[in-house]
Coordinates of N, CA and C in Angstrom, one line a residue:
X20 N 0.8 -1.2 0.0 CA 0.0 0.0 0.0 C 0.8 1.3 0.0
X21 N 0.6 2.1 -1.0 CA 1.4 3.4 -1.1 C 1.0 4.3 0.0
X22 N 1.8 5.3 0.2 CA 1.5 6.4 1.3 C 0.2 6.9 0.9
X23 N -0.1 7.2 -0.4 CA -1.5 7.9 -0.7 C -2.6 6.9 -0.3
X24 N -2.4 5.6 -0.5 CA -3.5 4.7 -0.2 C -3.6 4.6 1.4
X25 N -2.5 4.7 2.1 CA -2.6 4.6 3.5 C -3.3 6.0 4.0
X26 N -3.0 7.1 3.5 CA -3.6 8.3 3.7 C -5.2 8.4 3.5
X27 N -5.6 7.7 2.4 CA -7.0 7.6 2.0 C -7.7 6.8 3.0
X28 N -7.1 5.6 3.4 CA -7.6 4.7 4.4 C -7.8 5.4 5.7
X29 N -6.9 6.2 6.1 CA -6.9 7.0 7.3 C -8.0 8.0 7.3
X30 N -8.2 8.6 6.2 CA -9.3 9.6 6.0 C -10.7 8.9 6.2
X31 N -10.8 7.7 5.6 CA -12.1 6.9 5.7 C -12.3 6.5 7.2
X32 N -11.2 6.0 7.9 CA -11.5 5.6 9.2 C -11.6 6.7 10.2
X33 N -11.0 7.9 9.9 CA -11.3 9.0 10.8 C -12.7 9.5 10.6
X34 N -13.3 9.5 9.4 CA -14.7 9.9 9.2 C -15.6 8.9 9.9
X35 N -15.4 7.7 9.7 CA -16.3 6.7 10.4 C -16.1 6.6 11.9
X36 N -14.9 6.8 12.3 CA -14.7 6.8 13.9 C -15.5 8.0 14.5
X37 N -15.5 9.2 13.9 CA -16.2 10.4 14.2 C -17.7 10.2 14.2
X38 N -18.2 9.5 13.2 CA -19.6 9.1 13.0 C -20.0 8.2 14.2
X39 N -19.2 7.0 14.3 CA -19.5 6.1 15.4 C -19.6 6.7 16.7
X40 N -18.5 7.6 17.0 CA -18.4 8.2 18.3 C -19.7 9.1 18.7
X41 N -20.2 9.9 17.7 CA -21.4 10.6 17.7 C -22.6 9.7 18.0
X42 N -22.7 8.6 17.3 CA -23.9 7.7 17.6 C -23.7 7.2 19.0
X43 N -22.5 6.7 19.3 CA -22.5 6.1 20.6 C -22.7 7.1 21.8
X44 N -22.2 8.4 21.6 CA -22.4 9.3 22.6 C -24.0 9.7 22.8
X45 N -24.6 9.8 21.7 CA -26.0 10.2 21.8 C -26.8 9.1 22.4
X46 N -26.5 7.8 22.1 CA -27.1 6.6 22.7 C -26.9 6.6 24.2
X47 N -25.7 6.9 24.6 CA -25.4 7.0 26.1 C -26.2 8.0 26.8
X48 N -26.2 9.1 26.2 CA -27.1 10.2 26.8 C -28.6 10.0 26.8
X49 N -29.2 9.3 25.8 CA -30.6 9.1 25.7 C -30.9 7.9 26.6
X50 N -30.1 6.9 26.7 CA -30.5 5.8 27.6 C -30.2 5.8 29.0
X51 N -29.3 6.8 29.4 CA -29.1 6.9 30.8 C -29.8 8.1 31.4
X52 N -31.0 8.4 30.9 CA -31.8 9.4 31.3 C -32.3 9.3 32.7
X53 N -32.4 10.3 33.4 CA -33.0 10.3 34.8 C -34.5 10.5 34.7
X54 N -35.2 10.2 35.8 CA -36.6 10.3 35.8 C -37.2 11.6 35.4
X55 N -38.1 11.7 34.7 CA -38.8 12.8 34.2 C -38.3 13.4 32.9
X56 N -37.0 12.9 32.4 CA -36.5 13.3 31.1 C -36.3 12.1 30.1
X57 N -36.9 11.0 30.5 CA -36.7 9.8 29.8 C -37.3 10.0 28.5
X58 N -38.5 10.3 28.4 CA -39.5 10.3 27.2 C -38.9 11.4 26.2
X59 N -38.5 12.5 26.8 CA -38.0 13.6 25.9 C -36.7 13.3 25.2
X60 N -35.8 12.6 25.9 CA -34.6 12.2 25.3 C -34.7 11.0 24.3
X61 N -35.6 10.1 24.6 CA -35.8 9.0 23.7 C -36.4 9.5 22.4
X62 N -37.3 10.5 22.6 CA -37.9 11.2 21.4 C -36.9 11.8 20.6
X63 N -35.9 12.5 21.2 CA -34.9 13.1 20.5 C -34.1 12.1 19.7
X64 N -33.8 10.8 20.3 CA -33.2 9.8 19.7 C -33.9 9.3 18.4
X65 N -35.2 9.2 18.5 CA -36.0 9.0 17.3 C -35.8 9.9 16.2
X66 N -35.8 11.2 16.6 CA -35.6 12.3 15.6 C -34.2 12.2 15.0
X67 N -33.2 11.9 15.8 CA -31.8 11.9 15.3 C -31.7 10.9 14.4
X68 N -32.0 9.6 14.5 CA -31.9 8.5 13.6 C -32.8 8.7 12.4
X69 N -33.9 9.4 12.6 CA -34.7 9.8 11.3 C -33.8 10.7 10.4
X70 N -33.1 11.6 11.1 CA -32.3 12.6 10.3 C -31.1 11.8 9.7
X71 N -30.6 10.8 10.6 CA -29.4 10.1 10.3 C -29.6 9.2 8.9
X72 N -30.8 8.9 8.7 CA -31.1 8.1 7.5 C -30.8 8.8 6.2
X73 N -31.0 10.2 6.2 CA -30.7 11.0 5.0 C -30.2 12.4 5.4
X74 N -29.1 12.5 6.0 CA -28.6 13.8 6.5 C -28.2 14.8 5.3
X75 N -28.6 16.0 5.3 CA -28.1 16.9 4.3 C -26.6 17.2 4.5
X76 N -26.0 17.5 3.4 CA -24.5 17.7 3.3 C -23.7 16.5 3.7
X77 N -23.9 16.0 4.9 CA -23.1 14.8 5.3 C -23.5 13.6 4.4
X78 N -24.8 13.6 3.9 CA -25.1 12.6 3.2 C -24.5 12.5 1.9
X79 N -24.3 13.7 1.3 CA -23.6 13.9 0.1 C -22.1 13.5 0.2
X80 N -21.5 13.8 1.3 CA -20.2 13.4 1.6 C -20.0 11.9 1.7
X81 N -21.0 11.4 2.4 CA -21.1 9.8 2.6 C -21.2 9.1 1.2
X82 N -22.1 9.7 0.4 CA -22.2 9.1 -1.0 C -20.9 9.1 -1.7
X83 N -20.2 10.2 -1.7 CA -18.9 10.3 -2.3 C -17.9 9.2 -1.7
X84 N -17.9 9.1 -0.5 CA -17.1 8.1 0.2 C -17.4 6.7 -0.3
X85 N -18.7 6.4 -0.5 CA -19.2 5.1 -1.0 C -18.7 4.8 -2.3
X86 N -18.6 5.9 -3.1 CA -18.1 5.7 -4.6 C -16.6 5.3 -4.5
X87 N -15.9 5.9 -3.6 CA -14.4 5.6 -3.5 C -14.1 4.3 -2.7
X88 N -15.1 3.9 -1.9 CA -14.9 2.7 -1.0 C -14.4 1.5 -1.7
X89 N -15.0 1.1 -3.0 CA -14.5 -0.1 -3.6 C -13.0 0.0 -3.9
X90 N -12.4 1.1 -4.1 CA -11.0 1.2 -4.5 C -10.2 0.9 -3.3
X91 N -10.6 1.4 -2.1 CA -10.0 1.2 -0.8 C -10.1 -0.2 -0.4
X92 N -11.3 -0.8 -0.6 CA -11.5 -2.3 -0.4 C -10.5 -3.1 -1.1
X93 N -10.5 -2.8 -2.5 CA -9.6 -3.6 -3.4 C -8.2 -3.4 -2.9
X94 N -7.7 -2.3 -2.5 CA -6.2 -2.2 -2.0 C -6.1 -2.9 -0.8
X95 N -7.1 -3.0 0.2 CA -6.9 -3.8 1.3 C -6.9 -5.2 1.1
X96 N -7.6 -5.7 0.2 CA -7.7 -7.1 -0.2 C -6.3 -7.5 -0.8
X97 N -5.9 -6.7 -1.7 CA -4.6 -6.9 -2.3 C -3.4 -7.0 -1.3
X98 N -3.4 -6.0 -0.3 CA -2.4 -6.1 0.7 C -2.4 -7.2 1.5
X99 N -3.6 -7.7 1.9 CA -3.8 -8.9 2.7 C -3.4 -10.1 1.9
X100 N -3.6 -10.3 0.7 CA -3.2 -11.4 -0.1 C -1.6 -11.4 -0.2
X101 N -1.0 -10.3 -0.5 CA 0.4 -10.2 -0.5 C 1.0 -10.6 0.8
X102 N 0.5 -10.2 2.0 CA 1.0 -10.6 3.2 C 0.8 -12.1 3.5
X103 N -0.5 -12.6 3.3 CA -0.8 -14.0 3.5 C 0.2 -14.9 2.7
X104 N 0.5 -14.7 1.5 CA 1.4 -15.6 0.6 C 2.9 -15.2 0.7
X105 N 3.2 -14.1 1.5 CA 4.5 -13.9 1.6 C 5.2 -13.3 0.4
X106 N 4.5 -12.4 -0.4 CA 4.9 -12.1 -1.8 C 5.6 -10.8 -1.6
X107 N 6.0 -10.4 -0.5 CA 6.8 -9.2 -0.2 C 7.4 -9.2 1.1
X108 N 8.6 -8.4 1.2 CA 9.2 -8.3 2.5 C 8.6 -7.2 3.3
X109 N 8.2 -7.5 4.6 CA 7.6 -6.6 5.6 C 7.7 -7.1 6.9
X110 N 7.6 -6.3 7.9 CA 7.7 -6.8 9.3 C 6.4 -7.7 9.6
X111 N 6.4 -8.4 10.7 CA 5.4 -9.2 11.1 C 4.1 -8.3 11.5
X112 N 4.5 -7.1 12.0 CA 3.4 -6.0 12.4 C 2.8 -5.6 11.1
X113 N 3.5 -5.3 10.1 CA 2.8 -4.9 8.8 C 2.0 -6.0 8.2
X114 N 2.5 -7.2 8.2 CA 1.6 -8.3 7.7 C 0.4 -8.5 8.5
X115 N 0.5 -8.5 9.9 CA -0.6 -8.6 10.8 C -1.7 -7.4 10.6
X116 N -1.2 -6.3 10.4 CA -2.1 -5.1 10.2 C -2.8 -5.2 8.9
X117 N -2.2 -5.7 7.8 CA -2.9 -5.9 6.5 C -3.9 -6.9 6.6
X118 N -3.7 -8.0 7.2 CA -4.7 -9.1 7.3 C -5.8 -8.7 8.3
X119 N -5.5 -8.2 9.4 CA -6.5 -7.9 10.4 C -7.4 -6.7 9.8
X120 N -7.0 -5.7 9.1 CA -7.8 -4.7 8.5 C -8.8 -5.3 7.6
X121 N -8.2 -6.1 6.6 CA -9.2 -6.7 5.6 C -10.2 -7.6 6.2
X122 N -9.9 -8.4 7.1 CA -10.8 -9.3 7.8 C -11.9 -8.5 8.5
X123 N -11.4 -7.6 9.3 CA -12.3 -6.8 10.1 C -13.4 -5.9 9.2
X124 N -12.9 -5.4 8.2 CA -13.8 -4.6 7.3 C -14.8 -5.6 6.6
X125 N -14.3 -6.6 5.9 CA -15.0 -7.4 5.1 C -16.0 -8.5 5.8
X126 N -15.5 -9.0 6.9 CA -16.0 -10.1 7.6 C -16.9 -9.7 9.0
X127 N -16.5 -8.4 9.4 CA -17.2 -8.0 10.5 C -17.9 -6.6 10.5
X128 N -17.3 -5.7 10.0 CA -17.9 -4.3 10.1 C -19.0 -4.3 9.0
X129 N -18.8 -4.6 7.7 CA -19.9 -4.5 6.8 C -21.0 -5.4 7.0
X130 N -20.8 -6.7 7.3 CA -21.9 -7.6 7.6 C -22.7 -7.1 8.8
X131 N -22.0 -6.6 9.9 CA -22.7 -6.1 11.1 C -23.5 -4.9 10.7
X132 N -23.0 -3.9 9.9 CA -23.6 -2.8 9.6 C -25.0 -3.0 8.9
X133 N -24.9 -3.9 7.9 CA -26.0 -4.3 7.1 C -27.1 -5.1 7.8
X134 N -26.6 -6.1 8.5 CA -27.5 -7.0 9.1 C -28.1 -6.6 10.5
X135 N -27.3 -5.8 11.3 CA -27.9 -5.5 12.6 C -27.9 -4.0 12.9
X136 N -26.9 -3.3 12.6 CA -26.9 -1.9 13.1 C -28.0 -1.0 12.3
X137 N -28.0 -1.1 11.0 CA -29.0 -0.3 10.2 C -30.4 -0.7 10.5
X138 N -30.9 -2.0 10.6 CA -32.2 -2.4 11.0 C -32.5 -1.9 12.4
X139 N -31.5 -2.0 13.3 CA -31.7 -1.4 14.7 C -32.0 0.0 14.8
X140 N -31.3 0.7 14.0 CA -31.5 2.3 13.9 C -32.9 2.5 13.3
X141 N -33.4 1.7 12.3 CA -34.8 1.9 11.8 C -35.7 1.5 12.8
X142 N -35.5 0.5 13.7 CA -36.3 0.1 14.7 C -36.5 1.2 15.7
X143 N -35.4 2.0 16.1 CA -35.6 3.0 16.9 C -36.4 4.2 16.5
X144 N -36.3 4.5 15.1 CA -37.1 5.5 14.5 C -38.5 5.1 14.6
X145 N -38.9 3.9 14.3 CA -40.2 3.4 14.3 C -40.9 3.4 15.7
X146 N -40.0 3.1 16.8 CA -40.5 3.0 18.1 C -40.4 4.4 18.9
X147 N -39.5 5.2 18.6 CA -39.3 6.4 19.3 C -39.7 7.7 18.8
X148 N -40.2 7.7 17.5 CA -40.8 9.0 16.9 C -42.1 9.4 17.6
X149 N -42.2 10.6 18.1 CA -43.4 11.0 18.9 C -44.7 11.0 17.9
X150 N -45.8 10.7 18.4 CA -47.0 10.8 17.6 C -47.4 12.2 17.4
X151 N -48.7 12.5 16.9 CA -49.1 13.9 16.7 C -49.2 14.7 17.9
X152 N -49.6 14.0 19.0 CA -49.7 14.7 20.3 C -48.5 14.9 21.0
X153 N -47.2 14.4 20.4 CA -46.0 14.7 21.0 C -45.4 13.6 22.0
X154 N -46.3 12.6 22.1 CA -46.0 11.5 23.0 C -45.5 10.3 22.2
X155 N -44.7 9.5 23.0 CA -44.3 8.2 22.3 C -45.5 7.2 22.3
X156 N -45.6 6.4 21.4 CA -46.7 5.4 21.3 C -46.4 4.4 22.4
X157 N -45.2 3.9 22.6 CA -44.9 2.9 23.6 C -43.5 3.2 24.1
X158 N -43.4 3.8 25.3 CA -42.2 4.1 26.0 C -41.4 2.9 26.2
X159 N -41.9 1.8 26.7 CA -41.2 0.6 27.1 C -40.5 0.0 25.7
X160 N -41.2 0.1 24.6 CA -40.8 -0.5 23.4 C -39.5 0.3 22.9
X161 N -39.7 1.7 23.1 CA -38.7 2.6 22.5 C -37.5 2.4 23.5
X162 N -37.6 2.2 24.7 CA -36.4 2.0 25.6 C -35.7 0.7 25.4
X163 N -36.5 -0.3 25.0 CA -35.8 -1.6 24.7 C -35.0 -1.5 23.4
X164 N -35.5 -0.9 22.4 CA -34.8 -0.8 21.1 C -33.7 0.2 21.3
X165 N -33.8 1.2 22.0 CA -32.6 2.2 22.3 C -31.5 1.4 23.1
X166 N -31.9 0.6 24.1 CA -30.9 -0.1 24.9 C -30.2 -1.1 24.0
X167 N -30.9 -1.8 23.0 CA -30.3 -2.7 22.1 C -29.3 -2.1 21.1
X168 N -29.5 -0.9 20.9 CA -28.7 -0.2 19.8 C -27.4 0.3 20.4
X169 N -27.4 0.5 21.7 CA -26.2 1.0 22.3 C -24.9 0.1 22.2
X170 N -25.0 -1.2 22.6 CA -23.8 -2.0 22.4 C -23.4 -2.1 20.9
X171 N -24.3 -2.1 20.1 CA -23.9 -2.2 18.6 C -23.0 -1.1 18.2
X172 N -23.5 0.3 18.6 CA -22.7 1.4 18.3 C -21.4 1.3 19.0
X173 N -21.3 0.8 20.2 CA -20.1 0.7 20.9 C -19.1 -0.3 20.2
X174 N -19.7 -1.4 19.7 CA -18.8 -2.3 18.9 C -18.3 -1.6 17.6
X175 N -19.1 -0.9 16.9 CA -18.7 -0.2 15.7 C -17.6 0.8 16.0
X176 N -17.7 1.5 17.0 CA -16.7 2.4 17.4 C -15.4 1.7 17.7
X177 N -15.4 0.6 18.5 CA -14.2 -0.1 18.8 C -13.6 -0.7 17.5
X178 N -14.4 -1.2 16.6 CA -13.9 -1.9 15.4 C -13.3 -0.7 14.4
X179 N -13.8 0.5 14.5 CA -13.3 1.6 13.6 C -12.0 2.0 14.2
X180 N -11.9 2.0 15.6 CA -10.6 2.3 16.2 C -9.5 1.4 15.9
X181 N -9.9 0.1 15.8 CA -9.0 -1.1 15.4 C -8.5 -0.8 13.9
X182 N -9.4 -0.5 13.1 CA -9.0 -0.2 11.7 C -8.0 1.0 11.6
X183 N -8.3 2.0 12.4 CA -7.3 3.2 12.4 C -6.0 2.8 13.0
X184 N -6.1 2.0 14.0 CA -4.8 1.4 14.7 C -3.9 0.8 13.6
X185 N -4.6 -0.1 12.8 CA -3.8 -0.7 11.7 C -3.2 0.2 10.8
X186 N -3.8 1.2 10.5 CA -3.3 2.3 9.6 C -2.0 2.9 10.2
X187 N -2.2 3.2 11.7 CA -1.0 3.8 12.3 C 0.2 2.8 12.3
X188 N -0.1 1.5 12.5 CA 1.0 0.5 12.4 C 1.6 0.4 11.0
X189 N 0.8 0.6 10.0 CA 1.4 0.6 8.6 C 2.3 1.8 8.4
X190 N 1.8 2.9 8.9 CA 2.6 4.2 8.6 C 3.9 4.1 9.5
X191 N 3.8 3.6 10.6 CA 5.0 3.5 11.5 C 6.1 2.5 10.9
X192 N 5.4 1.5 10.2 CA 6.4 0.5 9.7 C 7.1 0.8 8.4
X193 N 6.4 1.8 7.8 CA 7.1 2.1 6.4 C 6.5 1.3 5.3
X194 N 6.9 1.5 4.1 CA 6.5 0.9 2.9 C 7.2 -0.5 2.7
X195 N 6.4 -1.5 2.6 CA 6.9 -2.9 2.3 C 7.7 -2.9 0.9
X196 N 8.5 -3.9 0.7 CA 9.2 -4.1 -0.6 C 8.7 -5.4 -1.2
X197 N 8.2 -5.3 -2.4 CA 7.9 -6.5 -3.2 C 9.2 -7.4 -3.5
X198 N 9.0 -8.6 -3.4 CA 10.0 -9.5 -3.4 C 10.7 -9.5 -4.9
X199 N 9.9 -9.2 -5.9 CA 10.5 -9.0 -7.2 C 11.2 -7.7 -7.3
X200 N 10.9 -6.7 -6.5 CA 11.6 -5.5 -6.6 C 12.7 -5.3 -5.6
X201 N 13.0 -6.4 -4.7 CA 13.9 -6.3 -3.5 C 15.2 -6.2 -4.2
X202 N 16.1 -5.3 -3.8 CA 17.5 -5.2 -4.4 C 18.2 -6.4 -3.8
X203 N 18.0 -6.8 -2.6 CA 18.7 -8.0 -2.0 C 18.5 -9.2 -2.9
X204 N 17.1 -9.5 -3.3 CA 16.8 -10.6 -4.1 C 17.5 -10.6 -5.4
X205 N 17.5 -9.2 -6.0 CA 18.1 -9.2 -7.2 C 19.5 -9.4 -7.3
X206 N 20.2 -8.9 -6.2 CA 21.7 -9.1 -6.1 C 22.0 -10.5 -6.0
X207 N 21.1 -11.3 -5.1 CA 21.2 -12.7 -5.0 C 21.1 -13.5 -6.2
X208 N 20.1 -13.1 -7.0 CA 20.0 -13.6 -8.4 C 21.1 -13.4 -9.3
X209 N 21.6 -12.1 -9.3 CA 22.8 -11.8 -10.2 C 24.0 -12.6 -9.8
X210 N 24.2 -12.9 -8.4 CA 25.3 -13.6 -7.9 C 25.2 -15.1 -8.4
X211 N 23.9 -15.7 -8.3 CA 23.7 -17.0 -8.8 C 24.0 -17.2 -10.3
X212 N 23.6 -16.2 -11.1 CA 23.9 -16.3 -12.5 C 25.3 -16.2 -12.8
X213 N 26.0 -15.4 -12.1 CA 27.5 -15.2 -12.3 C 28.1 -16.5 -11.9
X214 N 27.8 -17.2 -10.9 CA 28.4 -18.4 -10.4 C 28.1 -19.5 -11.5
X215 N 26.9 -19.4 -12.0 CA 26.6 -20.5 -13.0 C 27.4 -20.3 -14.2
X216 N 27.6 -19.1 -14.6 CA 28.4 -18.7 -15.9 C 29.9 -19.1 -15.6
X217 N 30.4 -18.9 -14.4 CA 31.8 -19.2 -14.1 C 31.9 -20.7 -14.1
X218 N 31.0 -21.5 -13.6 CA 31.2 -23.0 -13.6 C 31.2 -23.6 -15.1
X219 N 30.3 -22.9 -15.9 CA 30.2 -23.4 -17.3 C 31.5 -23.1 -18.0
X220 N 32.1 -22.0 -17.7 CA 33.5 -21.6 -18.3 C 34.6 -22.5 -17.8
X221 N 34.5 -23.0 -16.7 CA 35.6 -23.8 -16.2 C 35.5 -25.2 -16.8
X222 N 34.3 -25.7 -17.2 CA 34.1 -27.0 -17.8 C 34.6 -26.8 -19.3

């Protein structure tokens, strides 16, 4: 992964860490309400995730990121494959970061986001949006759905922090060297060819 690719990946991770942190913070605030403020805070939670489904400006930025995401995913998969098969020289830390990052994104974050987080947010909107009289249809149902969403957003925050930690490890380790481009390997190949030529000449 080039420095530009690492920078792009870091930008993605920073954006999603910020988004996850906001979600988790609002969930904590709404679900730890004191008596007398429970309903108003849960109603705010319903309004927030209603806005979250199609936010102005941020939604446009998110759409742009989604267009670029396949290129980042491809780069991650490529780096993970190179590390798995040992097709380049790098430290164990760099190999581990490449593999962990690809596995975390493809097998944990994306499936969790589609299968559990987004449906749970939709459930909060359905249960916690106030009716025409300004009251929740079912305070108990809204509380249950809000409580179930909190650990999911906590997990997403931790996973995004893990992704960012892998980027930091990559930047600290420097750029890996492909085996075919490794000057040491080329020197060894040159020496081998020279020795072979010398042995033939002696015969």
